[in-house]
Structure formats: structure tokens, C-alpha cells
Short mmCIF file of N, CA, C and O in Angstrom, two decimals:
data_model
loop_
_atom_site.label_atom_id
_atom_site.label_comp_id
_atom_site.label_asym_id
_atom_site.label_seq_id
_atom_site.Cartn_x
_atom_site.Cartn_y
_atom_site.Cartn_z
N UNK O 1 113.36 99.79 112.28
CA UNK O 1 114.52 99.70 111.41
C UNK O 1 114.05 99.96 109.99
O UNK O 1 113.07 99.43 109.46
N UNK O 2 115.00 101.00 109.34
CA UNK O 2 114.16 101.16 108.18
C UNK O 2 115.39 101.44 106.89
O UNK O 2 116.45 101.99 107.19
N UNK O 3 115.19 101.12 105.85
CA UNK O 3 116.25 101.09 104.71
C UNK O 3 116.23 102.61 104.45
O UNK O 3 115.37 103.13 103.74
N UNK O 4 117.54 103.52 105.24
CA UNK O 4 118.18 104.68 104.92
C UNK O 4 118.42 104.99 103.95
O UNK O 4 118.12 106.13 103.59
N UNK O 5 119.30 103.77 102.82
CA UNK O 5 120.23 104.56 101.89
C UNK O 5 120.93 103.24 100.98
O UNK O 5 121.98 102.79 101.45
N UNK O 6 120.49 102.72 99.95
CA UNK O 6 120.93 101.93 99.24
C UNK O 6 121.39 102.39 97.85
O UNK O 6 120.93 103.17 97.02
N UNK O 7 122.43 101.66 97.91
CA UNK O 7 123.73 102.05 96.95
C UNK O 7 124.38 100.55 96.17
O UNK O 7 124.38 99.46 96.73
N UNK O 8 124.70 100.70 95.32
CA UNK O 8 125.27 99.75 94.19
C UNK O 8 126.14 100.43 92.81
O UNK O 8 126.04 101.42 92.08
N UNK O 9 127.06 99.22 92.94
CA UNK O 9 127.81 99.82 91.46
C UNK O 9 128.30 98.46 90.69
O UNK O 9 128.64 97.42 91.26
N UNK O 10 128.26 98.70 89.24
CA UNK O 10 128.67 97.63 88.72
C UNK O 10 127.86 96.13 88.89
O UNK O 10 128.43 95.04 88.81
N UNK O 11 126.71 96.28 89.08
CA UNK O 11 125.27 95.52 89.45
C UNK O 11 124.51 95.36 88.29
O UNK O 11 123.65 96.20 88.01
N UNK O 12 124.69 94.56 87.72
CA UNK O 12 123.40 93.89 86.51
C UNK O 12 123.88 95.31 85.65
O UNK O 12 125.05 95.68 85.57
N UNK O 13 122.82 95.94 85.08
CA UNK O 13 122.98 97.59 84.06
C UNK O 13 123.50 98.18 85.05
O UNK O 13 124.64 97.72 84.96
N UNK O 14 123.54 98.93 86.04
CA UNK O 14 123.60 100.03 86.95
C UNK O 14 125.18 99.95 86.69
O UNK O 14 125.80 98.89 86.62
N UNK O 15 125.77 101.28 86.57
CA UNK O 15 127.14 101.73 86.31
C UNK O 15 127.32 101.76 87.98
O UNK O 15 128.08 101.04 88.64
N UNK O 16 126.33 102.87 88.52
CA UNK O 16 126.59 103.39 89.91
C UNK O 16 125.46 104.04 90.75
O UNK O 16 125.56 105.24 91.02
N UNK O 17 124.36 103.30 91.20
CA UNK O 17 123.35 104.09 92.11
C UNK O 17 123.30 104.35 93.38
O UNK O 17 123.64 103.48 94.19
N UNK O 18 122.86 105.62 93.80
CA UNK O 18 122.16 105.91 95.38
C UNK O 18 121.16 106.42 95.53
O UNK O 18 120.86 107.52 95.08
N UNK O 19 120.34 105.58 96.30
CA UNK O 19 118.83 106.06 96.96
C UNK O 19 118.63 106.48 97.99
O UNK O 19 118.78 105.87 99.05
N UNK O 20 118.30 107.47 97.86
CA UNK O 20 117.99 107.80 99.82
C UNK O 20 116.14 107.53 99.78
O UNK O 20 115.14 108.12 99.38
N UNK O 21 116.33 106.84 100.16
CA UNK O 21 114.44 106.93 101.00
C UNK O 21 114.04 108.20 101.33
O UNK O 21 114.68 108.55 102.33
N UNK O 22 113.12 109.23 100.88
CA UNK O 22 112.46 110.26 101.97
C UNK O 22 111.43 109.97 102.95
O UNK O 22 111.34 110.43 104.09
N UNK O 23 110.25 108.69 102.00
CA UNK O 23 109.43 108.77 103.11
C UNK O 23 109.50 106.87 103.43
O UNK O 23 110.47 106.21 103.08
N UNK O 24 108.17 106.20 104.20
CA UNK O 24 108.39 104.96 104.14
C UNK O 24 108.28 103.83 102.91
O UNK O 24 108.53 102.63 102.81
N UNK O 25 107.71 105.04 101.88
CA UNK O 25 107.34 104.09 100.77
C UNK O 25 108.51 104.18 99.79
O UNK O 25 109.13 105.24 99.86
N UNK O 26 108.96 103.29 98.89
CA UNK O 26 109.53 103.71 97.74
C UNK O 26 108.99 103.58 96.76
O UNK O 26 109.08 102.42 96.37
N UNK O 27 108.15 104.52 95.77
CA UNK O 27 107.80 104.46 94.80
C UNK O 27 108.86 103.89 93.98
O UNK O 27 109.99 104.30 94.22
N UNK O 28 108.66 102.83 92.84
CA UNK O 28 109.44 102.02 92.06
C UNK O 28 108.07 101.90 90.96
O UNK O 28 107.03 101.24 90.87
N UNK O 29 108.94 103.25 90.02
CA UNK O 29 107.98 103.13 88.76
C UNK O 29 108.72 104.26 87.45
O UNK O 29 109.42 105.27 87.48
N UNK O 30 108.14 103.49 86.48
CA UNK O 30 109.24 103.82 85.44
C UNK O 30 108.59 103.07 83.98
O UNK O 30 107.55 102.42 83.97
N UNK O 31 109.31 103.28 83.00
CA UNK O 31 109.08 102.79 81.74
C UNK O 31 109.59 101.97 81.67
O UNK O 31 110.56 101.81 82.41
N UNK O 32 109.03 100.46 80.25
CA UNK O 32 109.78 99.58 80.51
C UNK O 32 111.33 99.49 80.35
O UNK O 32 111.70 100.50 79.75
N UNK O 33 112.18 98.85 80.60
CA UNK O 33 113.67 98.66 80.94
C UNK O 33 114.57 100.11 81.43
O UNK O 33 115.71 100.52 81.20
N UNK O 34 113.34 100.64 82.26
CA UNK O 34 114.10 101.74 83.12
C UNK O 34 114.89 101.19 84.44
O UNK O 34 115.64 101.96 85.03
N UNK O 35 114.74 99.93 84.86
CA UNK O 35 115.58 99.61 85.99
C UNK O 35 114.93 99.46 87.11
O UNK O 35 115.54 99.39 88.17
N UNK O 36 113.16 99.35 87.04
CA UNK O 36 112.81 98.86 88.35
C UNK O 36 112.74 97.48 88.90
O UNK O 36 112.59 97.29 90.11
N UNK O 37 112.88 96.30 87.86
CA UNK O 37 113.55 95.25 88.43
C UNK O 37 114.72 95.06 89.04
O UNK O 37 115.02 94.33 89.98
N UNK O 38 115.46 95.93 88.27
CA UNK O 38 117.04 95.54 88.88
C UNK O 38 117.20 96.23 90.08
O UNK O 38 118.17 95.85 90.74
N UNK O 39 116.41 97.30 90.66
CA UNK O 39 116.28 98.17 91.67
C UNK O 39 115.57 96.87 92.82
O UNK O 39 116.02 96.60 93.94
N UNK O 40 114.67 96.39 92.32
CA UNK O 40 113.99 95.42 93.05
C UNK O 40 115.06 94.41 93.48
O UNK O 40 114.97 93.97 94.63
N UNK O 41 116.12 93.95 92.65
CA UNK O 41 116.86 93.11 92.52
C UNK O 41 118.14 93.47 93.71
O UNK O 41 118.69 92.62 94.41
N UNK O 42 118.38 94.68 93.71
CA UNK O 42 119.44 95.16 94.49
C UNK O 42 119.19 94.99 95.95
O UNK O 42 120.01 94.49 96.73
N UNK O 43 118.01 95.42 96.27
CA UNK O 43 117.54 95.22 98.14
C UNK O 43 116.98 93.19 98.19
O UNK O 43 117.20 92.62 99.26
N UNK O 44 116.41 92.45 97.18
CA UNK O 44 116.33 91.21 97.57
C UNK O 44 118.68 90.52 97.59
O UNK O 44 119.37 89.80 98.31
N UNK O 45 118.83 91.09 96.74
CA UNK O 45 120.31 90.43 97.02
C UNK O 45 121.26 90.90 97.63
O UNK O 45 122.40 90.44 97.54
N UNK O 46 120.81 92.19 98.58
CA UNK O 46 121.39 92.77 99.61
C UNK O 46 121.18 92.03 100.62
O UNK O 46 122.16 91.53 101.18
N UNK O 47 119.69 91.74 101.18
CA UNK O 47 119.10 91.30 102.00
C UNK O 47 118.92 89.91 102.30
O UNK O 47 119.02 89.41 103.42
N UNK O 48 118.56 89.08 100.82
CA UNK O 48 117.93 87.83 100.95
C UNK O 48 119.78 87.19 100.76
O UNK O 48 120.90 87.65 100.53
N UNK O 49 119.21 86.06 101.01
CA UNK O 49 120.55 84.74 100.47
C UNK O 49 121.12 84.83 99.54
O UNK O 49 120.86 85.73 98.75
N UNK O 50 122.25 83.79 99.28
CA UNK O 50 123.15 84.06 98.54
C UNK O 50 122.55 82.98 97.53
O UNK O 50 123.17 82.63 96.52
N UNK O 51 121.64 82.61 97.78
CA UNK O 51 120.45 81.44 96.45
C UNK O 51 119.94 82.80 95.62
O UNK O 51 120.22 82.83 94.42
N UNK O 52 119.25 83.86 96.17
CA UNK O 52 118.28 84.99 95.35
C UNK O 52 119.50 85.02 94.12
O UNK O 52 119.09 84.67 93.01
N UNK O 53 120.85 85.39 94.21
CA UNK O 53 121.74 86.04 93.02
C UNK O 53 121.68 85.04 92.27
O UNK O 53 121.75 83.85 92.58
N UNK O 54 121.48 85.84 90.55
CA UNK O 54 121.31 85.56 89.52
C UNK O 54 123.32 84.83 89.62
O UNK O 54 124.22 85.04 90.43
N UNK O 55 123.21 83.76 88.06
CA UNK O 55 124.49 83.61 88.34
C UNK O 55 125.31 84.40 87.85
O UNK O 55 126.47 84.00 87.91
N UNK O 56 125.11 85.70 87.22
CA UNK O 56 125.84 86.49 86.70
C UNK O 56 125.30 88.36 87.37
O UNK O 56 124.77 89.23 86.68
N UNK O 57 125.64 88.46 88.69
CA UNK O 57 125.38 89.76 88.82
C UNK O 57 126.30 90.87 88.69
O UNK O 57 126.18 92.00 89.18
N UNK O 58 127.33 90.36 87.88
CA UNK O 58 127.89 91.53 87.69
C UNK O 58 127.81 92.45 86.13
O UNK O 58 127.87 91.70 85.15
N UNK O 59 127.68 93.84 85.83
CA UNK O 59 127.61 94.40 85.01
C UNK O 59 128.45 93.86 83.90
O UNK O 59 129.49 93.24 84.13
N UNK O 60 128.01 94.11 82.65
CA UNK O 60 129.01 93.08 81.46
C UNK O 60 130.37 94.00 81.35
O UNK O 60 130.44 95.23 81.28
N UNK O 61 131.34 93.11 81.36
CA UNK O 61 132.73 93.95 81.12
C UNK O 61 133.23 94.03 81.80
O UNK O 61 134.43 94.04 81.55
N UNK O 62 132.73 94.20 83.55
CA UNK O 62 133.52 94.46 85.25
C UNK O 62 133.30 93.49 85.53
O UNK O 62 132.34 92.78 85.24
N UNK O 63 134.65 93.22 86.48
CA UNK O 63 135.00 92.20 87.17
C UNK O 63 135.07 92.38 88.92
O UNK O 63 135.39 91.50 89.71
N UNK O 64 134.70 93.73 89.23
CA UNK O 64 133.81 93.94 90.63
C UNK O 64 132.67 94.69 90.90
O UNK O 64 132.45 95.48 89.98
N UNK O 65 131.96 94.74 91.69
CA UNK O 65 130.68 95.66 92.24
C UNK O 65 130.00 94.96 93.58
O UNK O 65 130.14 93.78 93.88
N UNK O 66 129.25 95.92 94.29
CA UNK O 66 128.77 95.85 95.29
C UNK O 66 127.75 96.40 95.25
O UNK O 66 127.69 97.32 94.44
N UNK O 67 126.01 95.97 96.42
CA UNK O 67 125.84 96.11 96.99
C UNK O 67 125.49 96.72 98.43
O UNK O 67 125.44 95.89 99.34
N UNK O 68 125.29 97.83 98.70
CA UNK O 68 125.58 98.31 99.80
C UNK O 68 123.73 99.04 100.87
O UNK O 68 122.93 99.92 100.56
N UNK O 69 123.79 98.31 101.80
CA UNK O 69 122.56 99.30 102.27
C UNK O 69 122.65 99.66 103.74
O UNK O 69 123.01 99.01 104.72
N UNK O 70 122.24 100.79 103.60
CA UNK O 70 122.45 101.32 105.31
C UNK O 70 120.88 101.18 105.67
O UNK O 70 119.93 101.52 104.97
N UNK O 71 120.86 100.42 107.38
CA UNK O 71 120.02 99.96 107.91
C UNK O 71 119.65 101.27 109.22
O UNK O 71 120.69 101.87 109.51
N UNK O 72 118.69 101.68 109.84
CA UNK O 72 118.76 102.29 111.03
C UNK O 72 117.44 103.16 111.19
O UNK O 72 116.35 102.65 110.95
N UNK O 73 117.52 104.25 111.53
CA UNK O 73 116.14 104.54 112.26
C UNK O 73 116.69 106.28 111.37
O UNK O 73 117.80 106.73 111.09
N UNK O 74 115.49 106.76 111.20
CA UNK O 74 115.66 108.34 110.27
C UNK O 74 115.62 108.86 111.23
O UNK O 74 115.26 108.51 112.35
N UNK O 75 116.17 110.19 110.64
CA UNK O 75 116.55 110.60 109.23
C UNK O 75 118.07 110.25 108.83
O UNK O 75 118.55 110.52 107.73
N UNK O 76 118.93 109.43 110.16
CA UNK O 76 120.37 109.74 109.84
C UNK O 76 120.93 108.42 110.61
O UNK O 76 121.87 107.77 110.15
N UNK O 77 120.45 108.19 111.48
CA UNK O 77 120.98 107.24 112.41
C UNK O 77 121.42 105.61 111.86
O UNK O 77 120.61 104.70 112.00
N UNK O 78 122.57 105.43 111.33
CA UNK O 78 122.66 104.47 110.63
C UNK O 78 122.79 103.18 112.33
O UNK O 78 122.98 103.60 113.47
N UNK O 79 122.65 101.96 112.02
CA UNK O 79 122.68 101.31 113.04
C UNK O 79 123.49 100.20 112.59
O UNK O 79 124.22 99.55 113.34
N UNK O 80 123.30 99.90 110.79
CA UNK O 80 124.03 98.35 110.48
C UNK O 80 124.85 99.12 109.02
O UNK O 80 124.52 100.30 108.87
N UNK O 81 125.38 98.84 108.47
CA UNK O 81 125.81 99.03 106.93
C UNK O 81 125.99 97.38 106.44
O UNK O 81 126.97 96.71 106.77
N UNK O 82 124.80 96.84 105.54
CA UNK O 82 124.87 95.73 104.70
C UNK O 82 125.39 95.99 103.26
O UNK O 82 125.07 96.69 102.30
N UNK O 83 126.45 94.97 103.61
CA UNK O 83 127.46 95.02 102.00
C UNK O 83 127.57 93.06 101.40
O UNK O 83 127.94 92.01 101.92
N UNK O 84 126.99 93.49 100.09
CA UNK O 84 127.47 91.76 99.87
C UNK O 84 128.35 92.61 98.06
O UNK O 84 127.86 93.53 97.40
N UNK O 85 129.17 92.14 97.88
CA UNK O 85 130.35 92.32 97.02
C UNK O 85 130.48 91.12 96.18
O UNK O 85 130.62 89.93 96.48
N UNK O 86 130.41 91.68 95.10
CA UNK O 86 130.93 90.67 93.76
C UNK O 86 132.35 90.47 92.84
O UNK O 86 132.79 91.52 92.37
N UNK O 87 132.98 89.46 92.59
CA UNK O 87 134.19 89.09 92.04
C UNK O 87 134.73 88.53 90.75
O UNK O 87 135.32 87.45 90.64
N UNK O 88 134.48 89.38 89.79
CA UNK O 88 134.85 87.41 89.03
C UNK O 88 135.70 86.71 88.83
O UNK O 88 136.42 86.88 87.85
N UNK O 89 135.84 86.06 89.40
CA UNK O 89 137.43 84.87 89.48
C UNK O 89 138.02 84.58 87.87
O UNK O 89 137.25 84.87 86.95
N UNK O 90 139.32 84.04 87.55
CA UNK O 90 139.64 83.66 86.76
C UNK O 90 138.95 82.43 86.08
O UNK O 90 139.27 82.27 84.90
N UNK O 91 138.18 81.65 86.54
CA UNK O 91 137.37 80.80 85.76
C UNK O 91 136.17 81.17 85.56
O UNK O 91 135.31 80.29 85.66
N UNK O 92 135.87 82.14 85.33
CA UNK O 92 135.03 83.44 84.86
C UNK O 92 133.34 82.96 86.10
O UNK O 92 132.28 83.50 85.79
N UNK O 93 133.35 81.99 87.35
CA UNK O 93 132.56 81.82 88.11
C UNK O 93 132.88 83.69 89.06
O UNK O 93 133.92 84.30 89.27
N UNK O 94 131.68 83.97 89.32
CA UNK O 94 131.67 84.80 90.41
C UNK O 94 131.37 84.93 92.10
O UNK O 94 130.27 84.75 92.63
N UNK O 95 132.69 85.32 92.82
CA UNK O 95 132.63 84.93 94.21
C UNK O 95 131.82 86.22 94.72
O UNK O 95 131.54 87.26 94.12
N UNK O 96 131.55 85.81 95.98
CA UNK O 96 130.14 86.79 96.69
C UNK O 96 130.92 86.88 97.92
O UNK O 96 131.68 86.04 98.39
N UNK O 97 130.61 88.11 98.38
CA UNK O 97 130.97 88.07 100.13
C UNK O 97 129.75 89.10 100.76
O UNK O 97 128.94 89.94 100.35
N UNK O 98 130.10 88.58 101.77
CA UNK O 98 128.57 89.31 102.67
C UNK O 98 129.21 89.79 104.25
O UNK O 98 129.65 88.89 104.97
N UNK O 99 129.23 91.15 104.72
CA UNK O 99 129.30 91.42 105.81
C UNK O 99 128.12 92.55 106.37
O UNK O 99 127.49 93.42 105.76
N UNK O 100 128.11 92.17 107.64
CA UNK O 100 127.41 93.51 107.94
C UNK O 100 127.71 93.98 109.53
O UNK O 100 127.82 93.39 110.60
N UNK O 101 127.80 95.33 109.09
CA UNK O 101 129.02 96.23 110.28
C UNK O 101 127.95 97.17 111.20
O UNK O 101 127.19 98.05 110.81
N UNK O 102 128.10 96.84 112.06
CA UNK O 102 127.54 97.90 112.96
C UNK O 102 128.18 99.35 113.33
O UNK O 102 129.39 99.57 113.39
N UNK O 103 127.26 100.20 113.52
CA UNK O 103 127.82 101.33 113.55
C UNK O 103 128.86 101.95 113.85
O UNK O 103 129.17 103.02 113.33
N UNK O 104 129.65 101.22 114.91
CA UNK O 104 130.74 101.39 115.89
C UNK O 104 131.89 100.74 114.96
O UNK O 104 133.04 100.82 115.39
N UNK O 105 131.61 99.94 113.42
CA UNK O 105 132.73 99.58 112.71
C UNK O 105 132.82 97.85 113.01
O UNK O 105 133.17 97.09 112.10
N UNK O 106 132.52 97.41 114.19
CA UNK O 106 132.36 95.85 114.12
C UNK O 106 131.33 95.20 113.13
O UNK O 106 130.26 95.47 112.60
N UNK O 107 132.37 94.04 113.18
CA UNK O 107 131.95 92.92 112.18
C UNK O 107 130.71 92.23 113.12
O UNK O 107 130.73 92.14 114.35
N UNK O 108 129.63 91.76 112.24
CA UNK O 108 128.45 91.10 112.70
C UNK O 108 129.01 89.41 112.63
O UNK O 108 128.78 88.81 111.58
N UNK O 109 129.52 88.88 113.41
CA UNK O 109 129.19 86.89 112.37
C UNK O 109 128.18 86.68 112.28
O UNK O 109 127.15 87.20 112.71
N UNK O 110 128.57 85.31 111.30
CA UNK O 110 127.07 85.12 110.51
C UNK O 110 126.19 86.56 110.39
O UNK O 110 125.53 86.93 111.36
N UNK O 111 126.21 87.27 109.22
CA UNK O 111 125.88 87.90 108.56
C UNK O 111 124.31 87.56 108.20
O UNK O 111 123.33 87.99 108.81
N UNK O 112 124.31 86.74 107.15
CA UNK O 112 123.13 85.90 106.84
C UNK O 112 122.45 86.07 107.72
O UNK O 112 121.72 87.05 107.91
N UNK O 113 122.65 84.89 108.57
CA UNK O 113 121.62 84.55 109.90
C UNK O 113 120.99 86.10 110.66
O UNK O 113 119.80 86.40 110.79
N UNK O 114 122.26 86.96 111.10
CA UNK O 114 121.72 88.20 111.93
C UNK O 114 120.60 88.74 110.93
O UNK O 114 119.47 89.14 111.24
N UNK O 115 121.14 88.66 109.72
CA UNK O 115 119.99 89.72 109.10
C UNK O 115 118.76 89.29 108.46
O UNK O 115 118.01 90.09 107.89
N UNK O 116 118.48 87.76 108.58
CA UNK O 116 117.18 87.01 108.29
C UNK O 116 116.52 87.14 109.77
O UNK O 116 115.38 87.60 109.73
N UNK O 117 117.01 86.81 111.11
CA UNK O 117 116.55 87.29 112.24
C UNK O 117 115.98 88.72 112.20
O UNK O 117 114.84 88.93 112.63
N UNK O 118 116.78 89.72 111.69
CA UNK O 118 116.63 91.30 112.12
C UNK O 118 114.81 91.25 111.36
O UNK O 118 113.70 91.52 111.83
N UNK O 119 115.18 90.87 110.26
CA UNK O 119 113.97 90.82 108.83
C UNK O 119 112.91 89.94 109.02
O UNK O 119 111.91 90.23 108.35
N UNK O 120 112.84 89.14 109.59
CA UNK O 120 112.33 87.79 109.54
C UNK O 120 110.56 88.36 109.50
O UNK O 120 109.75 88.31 108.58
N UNK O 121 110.43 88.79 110.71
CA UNK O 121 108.23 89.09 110.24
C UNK O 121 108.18 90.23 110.08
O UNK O 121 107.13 90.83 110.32
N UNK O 122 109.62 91.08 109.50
CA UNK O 122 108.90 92.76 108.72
C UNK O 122 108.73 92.49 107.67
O UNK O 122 108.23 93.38 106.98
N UNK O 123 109.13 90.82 106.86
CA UNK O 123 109.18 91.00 105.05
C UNK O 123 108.45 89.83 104.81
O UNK O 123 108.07 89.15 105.76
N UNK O 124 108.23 89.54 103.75
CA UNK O 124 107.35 89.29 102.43
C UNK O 124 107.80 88.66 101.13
O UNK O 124 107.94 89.64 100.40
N UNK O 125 107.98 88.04 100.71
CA UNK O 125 108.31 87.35 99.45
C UNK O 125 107.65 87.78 98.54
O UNK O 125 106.64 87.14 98.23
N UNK O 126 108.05 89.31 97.61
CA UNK O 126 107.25 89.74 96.72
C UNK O 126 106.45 89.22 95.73
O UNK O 126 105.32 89.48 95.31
N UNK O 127 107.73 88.06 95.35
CA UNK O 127 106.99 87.35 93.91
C UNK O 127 106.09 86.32 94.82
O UNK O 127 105.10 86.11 94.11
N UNK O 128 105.94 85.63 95.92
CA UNK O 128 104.93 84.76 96.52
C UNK O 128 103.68 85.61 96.59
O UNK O 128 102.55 85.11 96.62
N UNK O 129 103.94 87.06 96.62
CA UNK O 129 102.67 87.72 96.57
C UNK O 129 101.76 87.97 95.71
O UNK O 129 100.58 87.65 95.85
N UNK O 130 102.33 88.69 94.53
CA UNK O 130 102.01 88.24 93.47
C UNK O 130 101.31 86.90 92.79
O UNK O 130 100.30 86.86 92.10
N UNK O 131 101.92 86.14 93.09
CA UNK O 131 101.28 84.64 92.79
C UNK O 131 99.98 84.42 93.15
O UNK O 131 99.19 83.83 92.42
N UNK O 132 99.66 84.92 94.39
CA UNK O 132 98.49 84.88 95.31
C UNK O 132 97.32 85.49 94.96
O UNK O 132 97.29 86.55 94.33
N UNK O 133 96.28 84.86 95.34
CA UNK O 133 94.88 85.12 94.88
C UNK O 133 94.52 86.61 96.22
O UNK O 133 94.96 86.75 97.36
N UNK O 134 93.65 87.42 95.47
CA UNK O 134 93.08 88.63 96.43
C UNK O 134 92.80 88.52 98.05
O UNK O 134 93.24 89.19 98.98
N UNK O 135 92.02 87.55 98.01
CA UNK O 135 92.14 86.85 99.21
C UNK O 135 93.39 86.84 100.40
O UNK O 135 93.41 87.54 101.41
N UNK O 136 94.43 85.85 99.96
CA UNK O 136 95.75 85.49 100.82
C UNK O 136 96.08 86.97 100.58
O UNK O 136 96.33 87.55 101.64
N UNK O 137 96.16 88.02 99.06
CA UNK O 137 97.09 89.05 99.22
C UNK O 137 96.46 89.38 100.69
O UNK O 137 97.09 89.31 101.75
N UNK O 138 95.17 89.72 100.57
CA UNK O 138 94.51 90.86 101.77
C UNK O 138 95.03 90.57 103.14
O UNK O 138 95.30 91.38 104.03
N UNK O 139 95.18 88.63 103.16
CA UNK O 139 95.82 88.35 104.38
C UNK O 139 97.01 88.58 104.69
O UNK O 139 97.28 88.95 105.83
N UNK O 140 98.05 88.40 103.64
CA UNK O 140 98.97 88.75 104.08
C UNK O 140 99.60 90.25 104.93
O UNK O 140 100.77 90.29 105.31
#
């Protein structure tokens, strides 16, 4: 299972992005405040919990944006489409929603859960890595 195609709009700075992956790596490199945190930021709050979102992920001024990543096997074969969507309510708090659709258009329940299962020993807690002495990195 491999991240096809991630997309966002109205996300932290980002007006409107799409990535297609070519190979397995994604190079994420740039000058400072070119957007590779918030790029970083887009696949942990696609993916991870609804704890990872900052309390303000929406772009300043909009009052929606999303999220979006297609899950599946290359070059084309989508298998899941993960969407978590942002709101900001009238008491200027922002609501979150999270689905994820399988190819055929059905709804997954529990969202969350399926996709910490799907993820669970392909991923890594970047910033726990970081933290880590040469050693644990090598182990990990």
C-alpha cells in the first residue's frame, strides 16, 4: 500500500496542493518557509488522529479545507481515498470529519481505527525519531 496522490486546500498556508508520488521516496526539501513542514503536516493529519491537528488548521480567512489522500498500489490503482475535512463553526472552534472510502465508493466505519490497523508496523513517529540517539535511529 503506498501513498498515490495527496491533495489539500485551504490547509495551514497552502491555497491548494497535489502530489503525485513518482517513486517510493518523497523528497521534502526546500528553503526555509517553503512548506516542507506543512507538507509533513498534511500526511501526519491525514493519517494520524484527530490529537496530531494543530488547533487552528485552517488557512487564515477560510472557513473550509480538506485533506485528501489516495491510498493503493501504483501506478493507478487507488484502493482507499482518505479525507479528513475542516469547518469553522460559528464560535470560531473548528469541526473535523474523517472518512475513508473504498474504491467501490463505500464508507469504511471507524475510519480512525481501519487506518491505524492498515498503518500500524509500516510507520514511525518522525519527531520520536529524531529525538533518538544513532543507535535506536539504526534500530528502528
Amino acid at each position: 500500500m503506498k501513498l498515490l496522490l495527496i491533495e489539500a486546500e485551504n490547509v495551514k498556508r497552502i491555497k491548494f496542493v497535489q502530489v503525485v508520488p513518482k517513486k517510493n521516496v518523497i523528497p521534502v526539501s526546500g528553503a526555509n518557509e517553503a512548506g516542507k513542514t506543512t507538507f509533513l503536516d498534511l500526511y501526519l493529519w491525514g493519517l494520524g488522529g484527530k490529537g496530531e491537528i494543530t488547533s487552528e488548521p485552517l488557512r487564515t480567512g477560510e472557513d473550509k479545507g480538506y485533506i485528501k489522500l489516495h491510498l493503493g498500489e501504483p501506478p493507478d490503482r487507488v484502493e482507499y481515498v482518505v479525507e479528513r475535512g475542516f469547518e469553522r463553526q460559528e464560535d470560531g472552534t473548528t469541526k473535523t470529519t474523517y472518512t475513508v472510502q473504498r474504491a467501490d465508493g463505500s464508507l469504511i466505519e471507524s475510519p480512525q481505527k481501519f487506518v491505524n490497523k492498515l498503518l500500524g508496523p509500516l510507520t514511525f513517529d518522525p519527531s520520536e525519531f529524531i529525538r533518538q540517539n544513532a543507535k535506536d535511529q539504526l534500530a528502528t
